[in-house]
Amino acid sequence: MRGALAALPAAFFALFFAYPVATIVGRGLKGDEGWRLGRLGEVLTRPDILDVLWFTTWQALASTALTLLVALPGAYVLARFDFPGRRVLRAVVTVPFVLPTVVVGTAFLALLGRGGLLDEAWGVRLDTTVWAILLAHVFFNYAVVVRTVGGLWAQLDPRQEEAARVLGASRLAAWRRVTLPALGPAVAAAALMVFLFTYTSFGVVVILGGPAYRTLEAEVYRQTAQLLDLPTAAVLTLVQFAAVGCVLALHAWTVRRRESALRLVDPAGTARRPRGAGQWALLGGVLASVALLLMLPLGVLVARSLDASGGLGYYRALRSVEASGGTFTVPPLQAVWNSLQFACAATAVAVVVGGLAAAALTRRAGRLVRGLDALLMLPLGVSAVTVGFGFLIALDEPPLDLRSSWFLVPLAQALVGVPFVVRTMLPVLRAVDARLREAAAVLGASPLRAWREVDLPMVRRALLVAAGFAFAVSLGEFGATVFIARADHPTLPVAVARLLGRPGELNYGQAMALSTILMVVCAVALLLLERVRVDGKGEF
Amino acid sequence: MGTTKKITAGAVAAALGAVTLTACGGEGGGSGEKPGGAGSKTVTLVSHDSFAASDAVLKEFTARTGYTVKVLKSGDAVEAVNKAVLTKGAPQGDVFFGVDNTTLSRALGNDVFEPYEAKGLDRVDPAVRLDGDGHRVTPVDYGDICVNYDKRYFADRKLAPPATFDDLAKPAYKDLLVVENPERSTPGLGFLLGTAAAYGDTGWQDYWKKLKANGVKVVDSWEIAYNQEFSGSAGGRKAGADRPLVVSYASSPPVEVLYGDPKPAEAPTGVSTGTCFRQIEFAGLLKGAANREGGKALIDFMIGKTFQEDVPLTMFVHPVAKDAALPELFTKHGVVIDKPLTLAPDKIAQNRDPWVQAWSSLVLK
């Protein structure tokens, strides 16, 4: 029965991920005379490749450490302090996570590059330095820590720590002995996710790092798309697979440990107004760091989207085809509509596939099904160019010649959305007590009725949250979309990138205006999510 | 595990789908027509991201031939060509546009195109017909990659802007030039090939040593070089850029006029005419095209007068047809490059990767 539930997600994964990726990797590693695995050693001993591996690893470690350092206080504040605007703040810190890297790269260049705020104030320029990369990574992943750690933190019973203090433990000792062990697995899980996202960083590194810095992901892109050196790209893809596989295995392990018995309480009861100078200072510090690191780059985008006199000229220009000078055959504003449609379709696919997978994973799962869990996370860690090129050469024959089908865009976006759906649904589905369902059946309810009366009310909110997240991620997805989006159906991120690729003030202004629109659409989706948040149980 | 659970789970799944589908309403995004096919009325043009054509011109093609053009943008120029090579035999579309003299040998060597002699080819300058009588590719446009300068910067300092490669290495122009990384950018590669054409197979390395000593700055993309570093562009002025020399195109000055806000009477930037490398772009019928007849009609149309007169203002390149008139924007604000530098496609194919690698260890390290 679990097998039946798992069949659709497994088939989806096999067809739209494993098969294309295996095909492109196979094309690289297979010669006329059979497999050429000697390539592995050859490539992996090249000094330039070793440089890439070294840089990829240490920048990911540094990014993860920095993100934890900056975001853990934020997680604490959002979990334990009650203050006006808390809900808005939680949505705001999540906006960066779903913004496409083109937009973020532009914002950071405007801030850290020549003529940016830092440059004007102190003459400091950080673009083409590793600092720009690290700061952008913090910007992107702040929400991962806040949501993963903060969600749990809000549910830990504060009375346990208080009890320890009553029994004579110092504040530090109580925290170290009681809270830290409970939070540990969540912190580890967050750290591993941040490591995964920064290890596979592409856009940030290419836009902000300049030619001197190259991650594995960027190198796979270069070897595949630019040099057509498929053997080298295949080896690098395998290396990335191995690394991502390790991270995911570790992650799965920490998640399982996290699910071990913790006595959780309603988060509404754990937050209180800050007391004393120390707590107010902490709140102030967190607000300041959020303002500086997260809001400022977004603010710069908005400022640049307004024309010289502070008017809305660039926004108005988005309505005409002519103003884009033939870049688009449709008004750029049409991209908003395209994006919404694609995101809707992608959300539908992601929710069905991810929901089924989560349902299959719910019951005490065997090793096989647990493997499915990790498998569905893999697309997060494999380069879009590998998947995209895989689509090109694997899905090229009827009935599977999907390459020119509009549906390929939502399919590719769904691949990225599924892991989020699984991670959101899983904890909630696991919490539904099977005995309730059985009781309903005993009392004569039909299976459908039992589902409607028992399961649905409990998972509905989680479902909406999952859908919302998949929707936001799809809206911002760039890597795979740019690869397959049709010229007459540009999505928002694609339109931004194309506008940035042309000279002239009007194009630049329109790119900023579209970025702002994308940001607002994402923010609205996330704010709606906040309204239906499921007790912080989801992992994102 | 009973059937009850199975049914429950199935129902959950069905509802999951239903909820989101209804929540989102219709999912559009594409028309239902099947692309390709012998009798198809759609012809698919695969191209790079910079492809652009006026809506009216594409409609005229449909009015004349009955075929509708579907454009599939496939990444930057090199990436698009590489995809065409990878999908050889089962192409993504019928016609490929955007292979240029730097990538031509790879495309021809991999046998991507089917020969077709376009109607009206006699109106095209023989100098740009690089495949001669093979007719595997048809030239469509050309453009020159040249150093651009910020007119105001040089006027303010009463300094003559540089005109040649040699000038760029002179002390008067120290720390003024920003170029793109040839590994990742087409203009960057064009500029490198221009120096190789000017100084010879080995001489170019000495020249770059001089450029490096003279403070050349390398960035990854044209977007960054032009909009963030170059003081003469609209974006650069806004960003407080301070490099008055940049590798861009001979057509960039007219574009600055076109998109100026308000439009300036004169282009704010100029072109160093002695630094130009000519890039020629071609279209070809893809082998295995589903709609060969439509593809041929499209190639004919692309060298026809209507399309040719459209390319200057959509892609900012020059038409190859002798009877195509240039728009006023180009005749008024553009420059004519008398002696552009060029290299044979075969020579580029042989040397491209080693040169770029040599350049990389010479300039970036």
mmCIF file with all atom_site columns, C-alpha atoms in Angstrom, chain A residues 22-141:
data_model
loop_
_atom_site.group_PDB
_atom_site.id
_atom_site.type_symbol
_atom_site.label_atom_id
_atom_site.label_alt_id
_atom_site.label_comp_id
_atom_site.label_asym_id
_atom_site.label_entity_id
_atom_site.label_seq_id
_atom_site.pdbx_PDB_ins_code
_atom_site.Cartn_x
_atom_site.Cartn_y
_atom_site.Cartn_z
_atom_site.occupancy
_atom_site.B_iso_or_equiv
_atom_site.pdbx_formal_charge
_atom_site.auth_seq_id
_atom_site.auth_comp_id
_atom_site.auth_asym_id
_atom_site.auth_atom_id
_atom_site.pdbx_PDB_model_num
ATOM 1   C CA . ALA A 1 22  ? 21.584 9.903  -15.981 1.00 0.00 ? 22  ALA A CA 1
ATOM 2   C CA . THR A 1 23  ? 21.415 10.459 -19.732 1.00 0.00 ? 23  THR A CA 1
ATOM 3   C CA . ILE A 1 24  ? 23.570 13.564 -19.739 1.00 0.00 ? 24  ILE A CA 1
ATOM 4   C CA . VAL A 1 25  ? 26.057 12.103 -17.262 1.00 0.00 ? 25  VAL A CA 1
ATOM 5   C CA . GLY A 1 26  ? 26.149 8.902  -19.305 1.00 0.00 ? 26  GLY A CA 1
ATOM 6   C CA . ARG A 1 27  ? 26.798 10.867 -22.480 1.00 0.00 ? 27  ARG A CA 1
ATOM 7   C CA . GLY A 1 28  ? 29.819 12.377 -20.790 1.00 0.00 ? 28  GLY A CA 1
ATOM 8   C CA . LEU A 1 29  ? 31.262 9.213  -19.319 1.00 0.00 ? 29  LEU A CA 1
ATOM 9   C CA . LYS A 1 30  ? 30.530 6.689  -22.012 1.00 0.00 ? 30  LYS A CA 1
ATOM 10  C CA . GLY A 1 31  ? 32.909 6.434  -24.921 1.00 0.00 ? 31  GLY A CA 1
ATOM 11  C CA . ASP A 1 32  ? 32.808 4.264  -28.016 1.00 0.00 ? 32  ASP A CA 1
ATOM 12  C CA . GLU A 1 33  ? 34.624 1.521  -26.170 1.00 0.00 ? 33  GLU A CA 1
ATOM 13  C CA . GLY A 1 34  ? 32.493 1.536  -23.046 1.00 0.00 ? 34  GLY A CA 1
ATOM 14  C CA . TRP A 1 35  ? 32.532 3.412  -19.776 1.00 0.00 ? 35  TRP A CA 1
ATOM 15  C CA . ARG A 1 36  ? 35.514 5.624  -19.181 1.00 0.00 ? 36  ARG A CA 1
ATOM 16  C CA . LEU A 1 37  ? 35.660 5.805  -15.449 1.00 0.00 ? 37  LEU A CA 1
ATOM 17  C CA . GLY A 1 38  ? 39.323 6.659  -15.608 1.00 0.00 ? 38  GLY A CA 1
ATOM 18  C CA . ARG A 1 39  ? 38.029 10.157 -16.294 1.00 0.00 ? 39  ARG A CA 1
ATOM 19  C CA . LEU A 1 40  ? 37.192 10.451 -12.632 1.00 0.00 ? 40  LEU A CA 1
ATOM 20  C CA . GLY A 1 41  ? 40.784 10.309 -11.513 1.00 0.00 ? 41  GLY A CA 1
ATOM 21  C CA . GLU A 1 42  ? 41.936 12.410 -14.425 1.00 0.00 ? 42  GLU A CA 1
ATOM 22  C CA . VAL A 1 43  ? 39.595 15.278 -13.681 1.00 0.00 ? 43  VAL A CA 1
ATOM 23  C CA . LEU A 1 44  ? 39.860 15.086 -9.937  1.00 0.00 ? 44  LEU A CA 1
ATOM 24  C CA . THR A 1 45  ? 43.610 15.543 -9.938  1.00 0.00 ? 45  THR A CA 1
ATOM 25  C CA . ARG A 1 46  ? 43.556 18.663 -12.103 1.00 0.00 ? 46  ARG A CA 1
ATOM 26  C CA . PRO A 1 47  ? 44.783 21.606 -10.040 1.00 0.00 ? 47  PRO A CA 1
ATOM 27  C CA . ASP A 1 48  ? 42.111 23.994 -11.334 1.00 0.00 ? 48  ASP A CA 1
ATOM 28  C CA . ILE A 1 49  ? 39.366 21.513 -10.415 1.00 0.00 ? 49  ILE A CA 1
ATOM 29  C CA . LEU A 1 50  ? 40.880 21.015 -6.969  1.00 0.00 ? 50  LEU A CA 1
ATOM 30  C CA . ASP A 1 51  ? 40.838 24.797 -6.542  1.00 0.00 ? 51  ASP A CA 1
ATOM 31  C CA . VAL A 1 52  ? 37.152 24.819 -7.397  1.00 0.00 ? 52  VAL A CA 1
ATOM 32  C CA . LEU A 1 53  ? 36.410 22.018 -4.925  1.00 0.00 ? 53  LEU A CA 1
ATOM 33  C CA . TRP A 1 54  ? 38.350 23.738 -2.178  1.00 0.00 ? 54  TRP A CA 1
ATOM 34  C CA . PHE A 1 55  ? 36.674 27.080 -2.736  1.00 0.00 ? 55  PHE A CA 1
ATOM 35  C CA . THR A 1 56  ? 33.204 25.503 -2.959  1.00 0.00 ? 56  THR A CA 1
ATOM 36  C CA . THR A 1 57  ? 33.670 23.752 0.354   1.00 0.00 ? 57  THR A CA 1
ATOM 37  C CA . TRP A 1 58  ? 35.191 26.521 2.413   1.00 0.00 ? 58  TRP A CA 1
ATOM 38  C CA . GLN A 1 59  ? 32.852 29.252 1.212   1.00 0.00 ? 59  GLN A CA 1
ATOM 39  C CA . ALA A 1 60  ? 29.900 26.990 2.043   1.00 0.00 ? 60  ALA A CA 1
ATOM 40  C CA . LEU A 1 61  ? 31.295 26.316 5.532   1.00 0.00 ? 61  LEU A CA 1
ATOM 41  C CA . ALA A 1 62  ? 31.956 30.017 6.073   1.00 0.00 ? 62  ALA A CA 1
ATOM 42  C CA . SER A 1 63  ? 28.528 30.993 4.737   1.00 0.00 ? 63  SER A CA 1
ATOM 43  C CA . THR A 1 64  ? 26.849 28.461 7.014   1.00 0.00 ? 64  THR A CA 1
ATOM 44  C CA . ALA A 1 65  ? 28.726 29.644 10.090  1.00 0.00 ? 65  ALA A CA 1
ATOM 45  C CA . LEU A 1 66  ? 28.007 33.287 9.333   1.00 0.00 ? 66  LEU A CA 1
ATOM 46  C CA . THR A 1 67  ? 24.336 32.591 8.665   1.00 0.00 ? 67  THR A CA 1
ATOM 47  C CA . LEU A 1 68  ? 23.957 30.736 11.977  1.00 0.00 ? 68  LEU A CA 1
ATOM 48  C CA . LEU A 1 69  ? 25.745 33.541 13.796  1.00 0.00 ? 69  LEU A CA 1
ATOM 49  C CA . VAL A 1 70  ? 23.449 36.202 12.387  1.00 0.00 ? 70  VAL A CA 1
ATOM 50  C CA . ALA A 1 71  ? 20.188 34.261 12.230  1.00 0.00 ? 71  ALA A CA 1
ATOM 51  C CA . LEU A 1 72  ? 20.102 32.310 15.520  1.00 0.00 ? 72  LEU A CA 1
ATOM 52  C CA . PRO A 1 73  ? 19.418 35.440 17.591  1.00 0.00 ? 73  PRO A CA 1
ATOM 53  C CA . GLY A 1 74  ? 16.737 36.250 15.058  1.00 0.00 ? 74  GLY A CA 1
ATOM 54  C CA . ALA A 1 75  ? 15.223 32.800 15.473  1.00 0.00 ? 75  ALA A CA 1
ATOM 55  C CA . TYR A 1 76  ? 15.164 33.289 19.235  1.00 0.00 ? 76  TYR A CA 1
ATOM 56  C CA . VAL A 1 77  ? 13.604 36.724 19.064  1.00 0.00 ? 77  VAL A CA 1
ATOM 57  C CA . LEU A 1 78  ? 10.908 35.692 16.616  1.00 0.00 ? 78  LEU A CA 1
ATOM 58  C CA . ALA A 1 79  ? 10.126 32.584 18.643  1.00 0.00 ? 79  ALA A CA 1
ATOM 59  C CA . ARG A 1 80  ? 10.120 33.931 22.164  1.00 0.00 ? 80  ARG A CA 1
ATOM 60  C CA . PHE A 1 81  ? 9.368  37.642 22.019  1.00 0.00 ? 81  PHE A CA 1
ATOM 61  C CA . ASP A 1 82  ? 5.975  39.093 21.441  1.00 0.00 ? 82  ASP A CA 1
ATOM 62  C CA . PHE A 1 83  ? 6.112  42.482 19.784  1.00 0.00 ? 83  PHE A CA 1
ATOM 63  C CA . PRO A 1 84  ? 4.066  44.407 17.249  1.00 0.00 ? 84  PRO A CA 1
ATOM 64  C CA . GLY A 1 85  ? 4.891  43.536 13.648  1.00 0.00 ? 85  GLY A CA 1
ATOM 65  C CA . ARG A 1 86  ? 6.276  40.127 14.486  1.00 0.00 ? 86  ARG A CA 1
ATOM 66  C CA . ARG A 1 87  ? 4.196  38.389 11.856  1.00 0.00 ? 87  ARG A CA 1
ATOM 67  C CA . VAL A 1 88  ? 5.164  40.874 9.146   1.00 0.00 ? 88  VAL A CA 1
ATOM 68  C CA . LEU A 1 89  ? 8.790  40.495 10.143  1.00 0.00 ? 89  LEU A CA 1
ATOM 69  C CA . ARG A 1 90  ? 8.603  36.740 9.801   1.00 0.00 ? 90  ARG A CA 1
ATOM 70  C CA . ALA A 1 91  ? 7.235  37.122 6.277   1.00 0.00 ? 91  ALA A CA 1
ATOM 71  C CA . VAL A 1 92  ? 9.814  39.776 5.414   1.00 0.00 ? 92  VAL A CA 1
ATOM 72  C CA . VAL A 1 93  ? 12.783 37.628 6.387   1.00 0.00 ? 93  VAL A CA 1
ATOM 73  C CA . THR A 1 94  ? 11.432 34.853 4.168   1.00 0.00 ? 94  THR A CA 1
ATOM 74  C CA . VAL A 1 95  ? 11.106 36.999 1.052   1.00 0.00 ? 95  VAL A CA 1
ATOM 75  C CA . PRO A 1 96  ? 14.824 36.808 0.178   1.00 0.00 ? 96  PRO A CA 1
ATOM 76  C CA . PHE A 1 97  ? 14.731 33.019 0.248   1.00 0.00 ? 97  PHE A CA 1
ATOM 77  C CA . VAL A 1 98  ? 12.377 32.877 -2.699  1.00 0.00 ? 98  VAL A CA 1
ATOM 78  C CA . LEU A 1 99  ? 13.842 35.761 -4.694  1.00 0.00 ? 99  LEU A CA 1
ATOM 79  C CA . PRO A 1 100 ? 15.775 34.767 -7.809  1.00 0.00 ? 100 PRO A CA 1
ATOM 80  C CA . THR A 1 101 ? 19.503 35.306 -7.716  1.00 0.00 ? 101 THR A CA 1
ATOM 81  C CA . VAL A 1 102 ? 19.442 37.741 -10.637 1.00 0.00 ? 102 VAL A CA 1
ATOM 82  C CA . VAL A 1 103 ? 17.392 40.118 -8.535  1.00 0.00 ? 103 VAL A CA 1
ATOM 83  C CA . VAL A 1 104 ? 19.450 39.646 -5.410  1.00 0.00 ? 104 VAL A CA 1
ATOM 84  C CA . GLY A 1 105 ? 22.717 39.952 -7.301  1.00 0.00 ? 105 GLY A CA 1
ATOM 85  C CA . THR A 1 106 ? 21.526 43.248 -8.710  1.00 0.00 ? 106 THR A CA 1
ATOM 86  C CA . ALA A 1 107 ? 20.501 44.509 -5.291  1.00 0.00 ? 107 ALA A CA 1
ATOM 87  C CA . PHE A 1 108 ? 23.841 43.589 -3.744  1.00 0.00 ? 108 PHE A CA 1
ATOM 88  C CA . LEU A 1 109 ? 25.801 45.161 -6.572  1.00 0.00 ? 109 LEU A CA 1
ATOM 89  C CA . ALA A 1 110 ? 23.809 48.325 -6.034  1.00 0.00 ? 110 ALA A CA 1
ATOM 90  C CA . LEU A 1 111 ? 24.709 48.183 -2.367  1.00 0.00 ? 111 LEU A CA 1
ATOM 91  C CA . LEU A 1 112 ? 28.259 46.860 -2.289  1.00 0.00 ? 112 LEU A CA 1
ATOM 92  C CA . GLY A 1 113 ? 29.532 47.742 -5.727  1.00 0.00 ? 113 GLY A CA 1
ATOM 93  C CA . ARG A 1 114 ? 30.804 50.930 -7.198  1.00 0.00 ? 114 ARG A CA 1
ATOM 94  C CA . GLY A 1 115 ? 28.682 53.890 -6.206  1.00 0.00 ? 115 GLY A CA 1
ATOM 95  C CA . GLY A 1 116 ? 26.776 51.725 -3.752  1.00 0.00 ? 116 GLY A CA 1
ATOM 96  C CA . LEU A 1 117 ? 25.882 52.900 -0.286  1.00 0.00 ? 117 LEU A CA 1
ATOM 97  C CA . LEU A 1 118 ? 29.077 51.528 1.268   1.00 0.00 ? 118 LEU A CA 1
ATOM 98  C CA . ASP A 1 119 ? 31.187 53.101 -1.422  1.00 0.00 ? 119 ASP A CA 1
ATOM 99  C CA . GLU A 1 120 ? 29.596 56.495 -0.979  1.00 0.00 ? 120 GLU A CA 1
ATOM 100 C CA . ALA A 1 121 ? 29.748 56.440 2.792   1.00 0.00 ? 121 ALA A CA 1
ATOM 101 C CA . TRP A 1 122 ? 33.193 54.969 3.390   1.00 0.00 ? 122 TRP A CA 1
ATOM 102 C CA . GLY A 1 123 ? 34.696 54.242 0.000   1.00 0.00 ? 123 GLY A CA 1
ATOM 103 C CA . VAL A 1 124 ? 34.430 50.504 0.652   1.00 0.00 ? 124 VAL A CA 1
ATOM 104 C CA . ARG A 1 125 ? 33.642 48.192 -2.223  1.00 0.00 ? 125 ARG A CA 1
ATOM 105 C CA . LEU A 1 126 ? 32.979 44.534 -1.649  1.00 0.00 ? 126 LEU A CA 1
ATOM 106 C CA . ASP A 1 127 ? 31.896 43.295 -5.066  1.00 0.00 ? 127 ASP A CA 1
ATOM 107 C CA . THR A 1 128 ? 34.216 40.684 -6.582  1.00 0.00 ? 128 THR A CA 1
ATOM 108 C CA . THR A 1 129 ? 35.263 39.793 -3.039  1.00 0.00 ? 129 THR A CA 1
ATOM 109 C CA . VAL A 1 130 ? 34.275 36.729 -1.129  1.00 0.00 ? 130 VAL A CA 1
ATOM 110 C CA . TRP A 1 131 ? 32.523 38.993 1.394   1.00 0.00 ? 131 TRP A CA 1
ATOM 111 C CA . ALA A 1 132 ? 29.857 39.899 -1.119  1.00 0.00 ? 132 ALA A CA 1
ATOM 112 C CA . ILE A 1 133 ? 29.208 36.200 -1.670  1.00 0.00 ? 133 ILE A CA 1
ATOM 113 C CA . LEU A 1 134 ? 29.039 35.439 2.052   1.00 0.00 ? 134 LEU A CA 1
ATOM 114 C CA . LEU A 1 135 ? 26.710 38.349 2.814   1.00 0.00 ? 135 LEU A CA 1
ATOM 115 C CA . ALA A 1 136 ? 24.379 37.418 -0.034  1.00 0.00 ? 136 ALA A CA 1
ATOM 116 C CA . HIS A 1 137 ? 24.300 33.860 1.293   1.00 0.00 ? 137 HIS A CA 1
ATOM 117 C CA . VAL A 1 138 ? 23.284 35.124 4.711   1.00 0.00 ? 138 VAL A CA 1
ATOM 118 C CA . PHE A 1 139 ? 20.610 37.228 3.021   1.00 0.00 ? 139 PHE A CA 1
ATOM 119 C CA . PHE A 1 140 ? 19.213 34.194 1.209   1.00 0.00 ? 140 PHE A CA 1
ATOM 120 C CA . ASN A 1 141 ? 19.339 31.678 4.024   1.00 0.00 ? 141 ASN A CA 1
#
